mmCIF file of C-alpha atoms in Angstrom:
data_model
loop_
_atom_site.group_PDB
_atom_site.id
_atom_site.type_symbol
_atom_site.label_atom_id
_atom_site.label_comp_id
_atom_site.label_asym_id
_atom_site.label_seq_id
_atom_site.Cartn_x
_atom_site.Cartn_y
_atom_site.Cartn_z
ATOM 1 C CA MET A 197 0.060 0.058 -0.078
ATOM 2 C CA LEU A 198 1.491 3.213 -0.840
ATOM 3 C CA VAL A 199 1.457 5.960 1.907
ATOM 4 C CA TRP A 200 0.483 9.628 1.434
ATOM 5 C CA GLY A 201 2.561 11.211 -0.858
ATOM 6 C CA GLU A 202 3.928 8.351 -2.502
ATOM 7 C CA PHE A 203 2.763 7.953 -6.242
ATOM 8 C CA MET A 204 3.295 5.345 -9.160
ATOM 9 C CA GLU A 205 5.707 6.546 -11.674
ATOM 10 C CA SER A 206 4.134 8.499 -14.749
ATOM 11 C CA SER A 207 5.628 9.195 -18.104
ATOM 12 C CA PRO A 208 4.282 10.760 -21.072
ATOM 13 C CA SER A 209 1.474 9.304 -22.220
ATOM 14 C CA LYS A 210 0.421 8.171 -25.788
ATOM 15 C CA TYR A 211 -3.219 9.504 -24.950
ATOM 16 C CA ASP A 212 -1.969 13.051 -24.512
ATOM 17 C CA LYS A 213 -1.973 13.577 -28.302
ATOM 18 C CA GLU A 214 -5.807 13.286 -28.104
ATOM 19 C CA ASN A 215 -6.106 16.048 -25.421
ATOM 20 C CA PRO A 216 -5.945 19.930 -26.670
ATOM 21 C CA PHE A 217 -5.243 20.868 -22.573
ATOM 22 C CA THR A 218 -1.528 19.231 -23.066
ATOM 23 C CA GLU A 219 -1.042 22.420 -25.676
ATOM 24 C CA PRO A 220 0.127 25.111 -22.907
ATOM 25 C CA ALA A 221 -1.506 27.903 -25.002
ATOM 26 C CA ILE A 222 -4.863 25.834 -24.688
ATOM 27 C CA ALA A 223 -4.462 25.048 -21.073
ATOM 28 C CA GLU A 224 -3.688 28.650 -20.394
ATOM 29 C CA GLN A 225 -6.960 29.969 -22.385
ATOM 30 C CA TRP A 226 -8.879 27.018 -20.437
ATOM 31 C CA ALA A 227 -7.448 28.738 -16.993
ATOM 32 C CA HIS A 228 -8.013 32.303 -17.512
ATOM 33 C CA SER A 229 -11.705 31.377 -18.315
ATOM 34 C CA VAL A 230 -12.325 29.252 -15.280
ATOM 35 C CA GLU A 231 -10.314 31.350 -12.871
ATOM 36 C CA GLY A 232 -12.720 34.381 -14.260
ATOM 37 C CA GLU A 233 -16.020 32.695 -13.751
ATOM 38 C CA ARG A 234 -16.472 33.909 -10.177
ATOM 39 C CA GLY A 235 -20.243 33.628 -9.246
ATOM 40 C CA LEU A 236 -21.287 31.785 -12.148
ATOM 41 C CA TRP A 237 -22.497 28.123 -12.758
ATOM 42 C CA ARG A 238 -19.566 26.552 -10.769
ATOM 43 C CA ASP A 239 -20.088 28.672 -7.989
ATOM 44 C CA GLN A 240 -24.025 28.690 -7.986
ATOM 45 C CA THR A 241 -24.314 25.116 -8.692
ATOM 46 C CA LEU A 242 -21.603 22.511 -9.420
ATOM 47 C CA TYR A 243 -19.499 23.318 -6.387
ATOM 48 C CA PRO A 244 -22.564 23.063 -3.672
ATOM 49 C CA ALA A 245 -23.972 19.720 -5.435
ATOM 50 C CA MET A 246 -20.387 18.205 -5.011
ATOM 51 C CA ARG A 247 -20.250 19.349 -1.371
ATOM 52 C CA SER A 248 -23.618 18.073 -0.564
ATOM 53 C CA TRP A 249 -22.622 14.901 -2.155
ATOM 54 C CA LEU A 250 -19.414 14.568 -0.628
ATOM 55 C CA ASP A 251 -21.328 15.459 2.891
ATOM 56 C CA ALA A 252 -23.833 12.965 2.463
ATOM 57 C CA PHE A 253 -21.067 9.979 3.150
ATOM 58 C CA ASN A 254 -19.292 12.290 5.764
ATOM 59 C CA LYS A 255 -15.964 10.546 6.177
ATOM 60 C CA ARG A 256 -13.496 13.167 6.846
ATOM 61 C CA ASP A 257 -10.537 10.842 6.513
ATOM 62 C CA ALA A 258 -11.231 9.766 3.111
ATOM 63 C CA VAL A 259 -8.732 10.355 0.049
ATOM 64 C CA ILE A 260 -10.599 11.709 -3.004
ATOM 65 C CA VAL A 261 -8.876 11.965 -6.462
ATOM 66 C CA ASP A 262 -10.020 14.419 -8.911
ATOM 67 C CA ILE A 263 -9.397 13.155 -12.294
ATOM 68 C CA GLY A 264 -8.653 16.075 -14.840
ATOM 69 C CA SER A 265 -8.350 18.329 -12.054
ATOM 70 C CA GLY A 266 -7.111 21.149 -14.346
ATOM 71 C CA GLN A 267 -5.855 24.327 -12.541
ATOM 72 C CA GLY A 268 -7.175 22.830 -9.062
ATOM 73 C CA ARG A 269 -9.735 24.706 -8.263
ATOM 74 C CA SER A 270 -12.211 21.983 -7.238
ATOM 75 C CA SER A 271 -9.625 21.294 -4.177
ATOM 76 C CA ALA A 272 -10.304 24.708 -2.786
ATOM 77 C CA GLU A 273 -13.867 24.042 -2.985
ATOM 78 C CA LEU A 274 -13.895 20.850 -1.338
ATOM 79 C CA ASP A 275 -11.941 21.853 1.789
ATOM 80 C CA GLY A 276 -13.299 20.315 4.824
ATOM 81 C CA TYR A 277 -15.054 17.524 2.745
ATOM 82 C CA TYR A 278 -12.623 15.078 2.563
ATOM 83 C CA GLY A 279 -9.291 13.881 4.513
ATOM 84 C CA LYS A 280 -6.731 13.695 1.438
ATOM 85 C CA TYR A 281 -7.174 15.504 -2.383
ATOM 86 C CA ILE A 282 -5.000 14.133 -5.148
ATOM 87 C CA GLY A 283 -5.457 16.165 -8.241
ATOM 88 C CA VAL A 284 -4.275 14.163 -11.400
ATOM 89 C CA GLU A 285 -4.051 16.209 -14.505
ATOM 90 C CA PRO A 286 -2.256 15.506 -18.051
ATOM 91 C CA SER A 287 -1.820 19.291 -18.869
ATOM 92 C CA LYS A 288 1.851 20.295 -17.309
ATOM 93 C CA PHE A 289 0.710 23.863 -17.491
ATOM 94 C CA LEU A 290 -2.428 23.163 -15.665
ATOM 95 C CA LEU A 291 -1.050 21.108 -12.948
ATOM 96 C CA ASN A 292 1.940 23.840 -12.227
ATOM 97 C CA ARG A 293 -0.667 26.246 -11.880
ATOM 98 C CA ALA A 294 -2.863 24.329 -9.316
ATOM 99 C CA LYS A 295 0.405 23.824 -7.033
ATOM 100 C CA GLU A 296 1.118 27.708 -7.573
ATOM 101 C CA LEU A 297 -2.491 28.457 -6.258
ATOM 102 C CA TYR A 298 -3.712 25.499 -4.228
ATOM 103 C CA SER A 299 -0.702 23.651 -2.573
ATOM 104 C CA SER A 300 -1.192 22.764 0.783
ATOM 105 C CA GLU A 301 -0.211 19.474 3.128
ATOM 106 C CA ASN A 302 -3.889 17.835 2.299
ATOM 107 C CA ARG A 303 -3.433 17.762 -1.304
ATOM 108 C CA ASN A 304 -1.270 16.618 -4.262
ATOM 109 C CA PHE A 305 -1.286 17.317 -7.475
ATOM 110 C CA ILE A 306 -0.098 14.426 -10.117
ATOM 111 C CA VAL A 307 0.531 13.828 -13.665
ATOM 112 C CA GLY A 308 -1.980 11.409 -15.170
ATOM 113 C CA ASN A 309 -4.711 10.972 -17.037
ATOM 114 C CA ALA A 310 -8.371 9.218 -17.139
ATOM 115 C CA TYR A 311 -7.087 6.602 -19.093
ATOM 116 C CA GLU A 312 -3.964 6.089 -16.791
ATOM 117 C CA ILE A 313 -4.197 7.145 -13.093
ATOM 118 C CA PRO A 314 -0.881 6.562 -11.273
ATOM 119 C CA LEU A 315 -2.823 5.423 -8.370
ATOM 120 C CA ILE A 316 -2.622 1.549 -7.179
ATOM 121 C CA ASP A 317 -5.952 -0.742 -7.134
ATOM 122 C CA GLU A 318 -8.823 0.441 -4.720
ATOM 123 C CA SER A 319 -6.952 3.285 -3.270
ATOM 124 C CA VAL A 320 -9.461 6.052 -2.743
ATOM 125 C CA HIS A 321 -12.820 6.381 -1.292
ATOM 126 C CA ARG A 322 -14.223 9.177 -3.482
ATOM 127 C CA ALA A 323 -13.803 10.014 -7.019
ATOM 128 C CA ILE A 324 -14.941 13.349 -8.828
ATOM 129 C CA SER A 325 -14.219 14.103 -12.489
ATOM 130 C CA ILE A 326 -15.537 18.061 -13.679
ATOM 131 C CA ASN A 327 -15.946 18.334 -17.586
ATOM 132 C CA VAL A 328 -13.896 15.394 -18.491
ATOM 133 C CA TRP A 329 -16.231 12.563 -19.825
ATOM 134 C CA PHE A 330 -17.245 14.241 -23.112
ATOM 135 C CA HIS A 331 -13.585 14.890 -24.226
ATOM 136 C CA LEU A 332 -12.719 11.312 -24.050
ATOM 137 C CA ALA A 333 -12.524 9.252 -26.969
ATOM 138 C CA ASP A 334 -12.464 5.860 -25.013
ATOM 139 C CA PRO A 335 -14.864 6.592 -21.845
ATOM 140 C CA ASP A 336 -14.983 2.907 -21.475
ATOM 141 C CA LYS A 337 -11.431 2.812 -20.693
ATOM 142 C CA ALA A 338 -11.628 5.652 -18.624
ATOM 143 C CA SER A 339 -14.678 4.132 -16.708
ATOM 144 C CA GLN A 340 -12.094 1.018 -16.509
ATOM 145 C CA GLU A 341 -9.576 3.050 -14.696
ATOM 146 C CA LEU A 342 -12.091 4.883 -12.371
ATOM 147 C CA SER A 343 -13.487 1.205 -11.042
ATOM 148 C CA ARG A 344 -10.013 0.297 -10.606
ATOM 149 C CA VAL A 345 -8.652 2.670 -8.337
ATOM 150 C CA LEU A 346 -11.850 3.321 -6.438
ATOM 151 C CA LYS A 347 -12.616 1.199 -3.031
ATOM 152 C CA THR A 348 -15.679 -1.065 -3.024
ATOM 153 C CA GLY A 349 -18.227 0.838 -1.927
ATOM 154 C CA GLY A 350 -16.575 4.231 -2.843
ATOM 155 C CA ALA A 351 -18.335 6.837 -4.643
ATOM 156 C CA PHE A 352 -18.138 8.961 -7.838
ATOM 157 C CA PHE A 353 -19.435 12.201 -8.984
ATOM 158 C CA ILE A 354 -19.123 13.036 -12.919
ATOM 159 C CA ASN A 355 -20.232 16.074 -14.447
ATOM 160 C CA THR A 356 -20.029 15.840 -18.121
ATOM 161 C CA ALA A 357 -22.182 17.613 -21.052
ATOM 162 C CA ASP A 358 -25.643 16.735 -21.697
ATOM 163 C CA ASN A 359 -25.749 14.930 -24.623
ATOM 164 C CA ASP A 360 -29.286 15.504 -25.136
ATOM 165 C CA SER A 361 -28.612 19.142 -25.580
ATOM 166 C CA LEU A 362 -26.124 18.559 -28.492
ATOM 167 C CA GLU A 363 -27.416 21.089 -30.905
ATOM 168 C CA THR A 364 -27.121 23.823 -28.158
ATOM 169 C CA TRP A 365 -23.663 22.766 -27.634
ATOM 170 C CA LYS A 366 -22.871 22.758 -31.606
ATOM 171 C CA SER A 367 -23.893 26.509 -31.312
ATOM 172 C CA PHE A 368 -21.015 27.084 -29.011
ATOM 173 C CA TYR A 369 -18.692 25.722 -31.341
ATOM 174 C CA VAL A 370 -16.964 28.492 -34.342
ATOM 175 C CA ASN A 371 -17.174 26.588 -37.768
ATOM 176 C CA PRO A 372 -15.920 23.345 -36.184
ATOM 177 C CA GLU A 373 -14.968 19.880 -37.883
ATOM 178 C CA ILE A 374 -17.431 17.614 -37.282
ATOM 179 C CA ASP A 375 -17.585 13.754 -38.074
ATOM 180 C CA ASP A 376 -19.885 10.724 -36.457
ATOM 181 C CA LYS A 377 -17.987 10.622 -33.705
ATOM 182 C CA LYS A 378 -16.992 14.344 -32.544
ATOM 183 C CA MET A 379 -16.822 17.859 -33.494
ATOM 184 C CA GLN A 380 -13.440 19.572 -32.965
ATOM 185 C CA GLY A 381 -12.762 23.339 -33.350
ATOM 186 C CA GLU A 382 -12.947 26.841 -31.486
ATOM 187 C CA VAL A 383 -15.145 27.209 -28.632
ATOM 188 C CA LYS A 384 -16.937 29.710 -26.834
ATOM 189 C CA ILE A 385 -16.442 29.647 -23.128
ATOM 190 C CA PRO A 386 -17.679 32.103 -20.339
ATOM 191 C CA ILE A 387 -15.009 34.670 -20.148
ATOM 192 C CA ASN A 388 -12.765 33.944 -23.380
ATOM 193 C CA ASN A 389 -12.903 31.893 -26.311
ATOM 194 C CA MET A 390 -10.766 28.699 -26.278
ATOM 195 C CA ALA A 391 -8.884 28.103 -29.771
ATOM 196 C CA LEU A 392 -9.280 24.427 -29.942
ATOM 197 C CA ASN A 393 -11.487 21.825 -28.248
ATOM 198 C CA THR A 394 -12.800 18.571 -28.502
ATOM 199 C CA PHE A 395 -16.292 17.312 -27.719
ATOM 200 C CA TYR A 396 -17.119 13.585 -28.273
ATOM 201 C CA PHE A 397 -20.697 12.316 -28.939
ATOM 202 C CA GLN A 398 -21.752 10.420 -25.986
ATOM 203 C CA PRO A 399 -25.804 9.725 -25.628
ATOM 204 C CA ASN A 400 -26.533 9.992 -21.548
ATOM 205 C CA GLU A 401 -27.940 6.439 -21.972
ATOM 206 C CA GLU A 402 -24.554 5.158 -23.085
ATOM 207 C CA VAL A 403 -22.359 6.626 -20.534
ATOM 208 C CA ILE A 404 -24.367 5.220 -17.708
ATOM 209 C CA ARG A 405 -24.472 1.938 -19.735
ATOM 210 C CA ILE A 406 -20.561 1.979 -19.747
ATOM 211 C CA LEU A 407 -20.335 3.245 -16.324
ATOM 212 C CA GLU A 408 -22.307 0.111 -14.898
ATOM 213 C CA ARG A 409 -20.823 -2.681 -17.068
ATOM 214 C CA ASN A 410 -17.391 -1.485 -15.395
ATOM 215 C CA GLY A 411 -19.022 -1.752 -12.142
ATOM 216 C CA LEU A 412 -20.001 1.596 -11.144
ATOM 217 C CA LYS A 413 -23.561 1.597 -10.378
ATOM 218 C CA VAL A 414 -25.111 5.062 -11.319
ATOM 219 C CA THR A 415 -27.776 6.173 -8.622
ATOM 220 C CA LYS A 416 -28.711 9.643 -9.584
ATOM 221 C CA VAL A 417 -28.679 12.050 -12.617
ATOM 222 C CA THR A 418 -29.094 15.694 -12.291
ATOM 223 C CA LYS A 419 -29.068 18.097 -15.017
ATOM 224 C CA SER A 420 -28.002 21.716 -14.785
ATOM 225 C CA LEU A 421 -27.332 25.049 -16.615
ATOM 226 C CA GLU A 422 -30.368 25.700 -18.773
ATOM 227 C CA VAL A 423 -29.912 27.711 -21.992
ATOM 228 C CA ASP A 424 -32.351 28.202 -24.243
ATOM 229 C CA GLY A 425 -34.647 25.490 -22.792
ATOM 230 C CA HIS A 426 -32.056 22.810 -22.935
ATOM 231 C CA THR A 427 -29.599 21.942 -20.119
ATOM 232 C CA LEU A 428 -25.747 21.837 -20.906
ATOM 233 C CA PHE A 429 -24.637 19.337 -18.149
ATOM 234 C CA ALA A 430 -25.391 16.166 -16.620
ATOM 235 C CA MET A 431 -24.360 15.455 -12.982
ATOM 236 C CA ILE A 432 -23.787 11.409 -12.656
ATOM 237 C CA GLU A 433 -23.488 10.114 -9.344
ATOM 238 C CA GLY A 434 -23.062 6.477 -8.129
ATOM 239 C CA ILE A 435 -21.031 3.774 -6.084
ATOM 240 C CA LYS A 436 -18.669 1.208 -6.890
ATOM 241 C CA ILE A 437 -20.354 -2.246 -6.420
#
C-alpha cells in the first residue's frame, strides 16, 4: 500500500495527443476562463452539488481523487469535505498552476489522465471528474480506470455534457470540424474563447451503460445550467459495487 505522498511513476502518455489541454496555449486559455468565472454556474450550482454529495458520506479521513483536475480549483472548493485530495492532470501547465495556487499539506497534484491514473487498485474512497468525460474518445477505458482505483463501496461524481442538448452545444463552436464521433474546433466559453476543444458525441444512456458494465452503479443523474430551454450538463452520481 502506498502511503500519503507516494505515487506510481508516470511518464508521457500516448493519450496526450488526444487532449488539446496538453498544449500550453490552450491550457492557459482554459485556466483564464475558469479563474474568471466567479459567481457563475460553478459557484452557483456545481460546487454546492459536489459538497452536498460529499457531505452525505461524511467520511472526513477519505482520500478523494479528482480526474482531470485542471488548475485545481475544485480542491479549494471542497476543503473540509475530505481527508486527502489527489488531483490527476495531464497538462503540465495546469498542474503547475494548481501547485502555485492551491498547494497544501492535504493536497497532491500529479501527472496522469483518465486512462492512466497513477494510483494503486482500490486506493481512494471518492472520485470526481468535472467536464472531462465528453472529451474522451474511449469512455470505456476511463470507466475501467475509475473502477480500478475506487474502493468497493466508494462513490463517484462525474459532471459531463448533456448530450441530449447536442444542438445547443454545437452552437458554441465556431465553424467546427464534425464527423460521426466528435466535433472539434474553437469554442466559446464563459470568459474567453478557447482556440481548440474536442467534444465526443456520447448519449447519456451510453455513458451510464458503460459505467455500469464496469461495476459503477449510477444512483442519480441531475441536469443543470439551462440555456434556451436545454440543459448543458449532467451530474452523474454512483457507487462502485
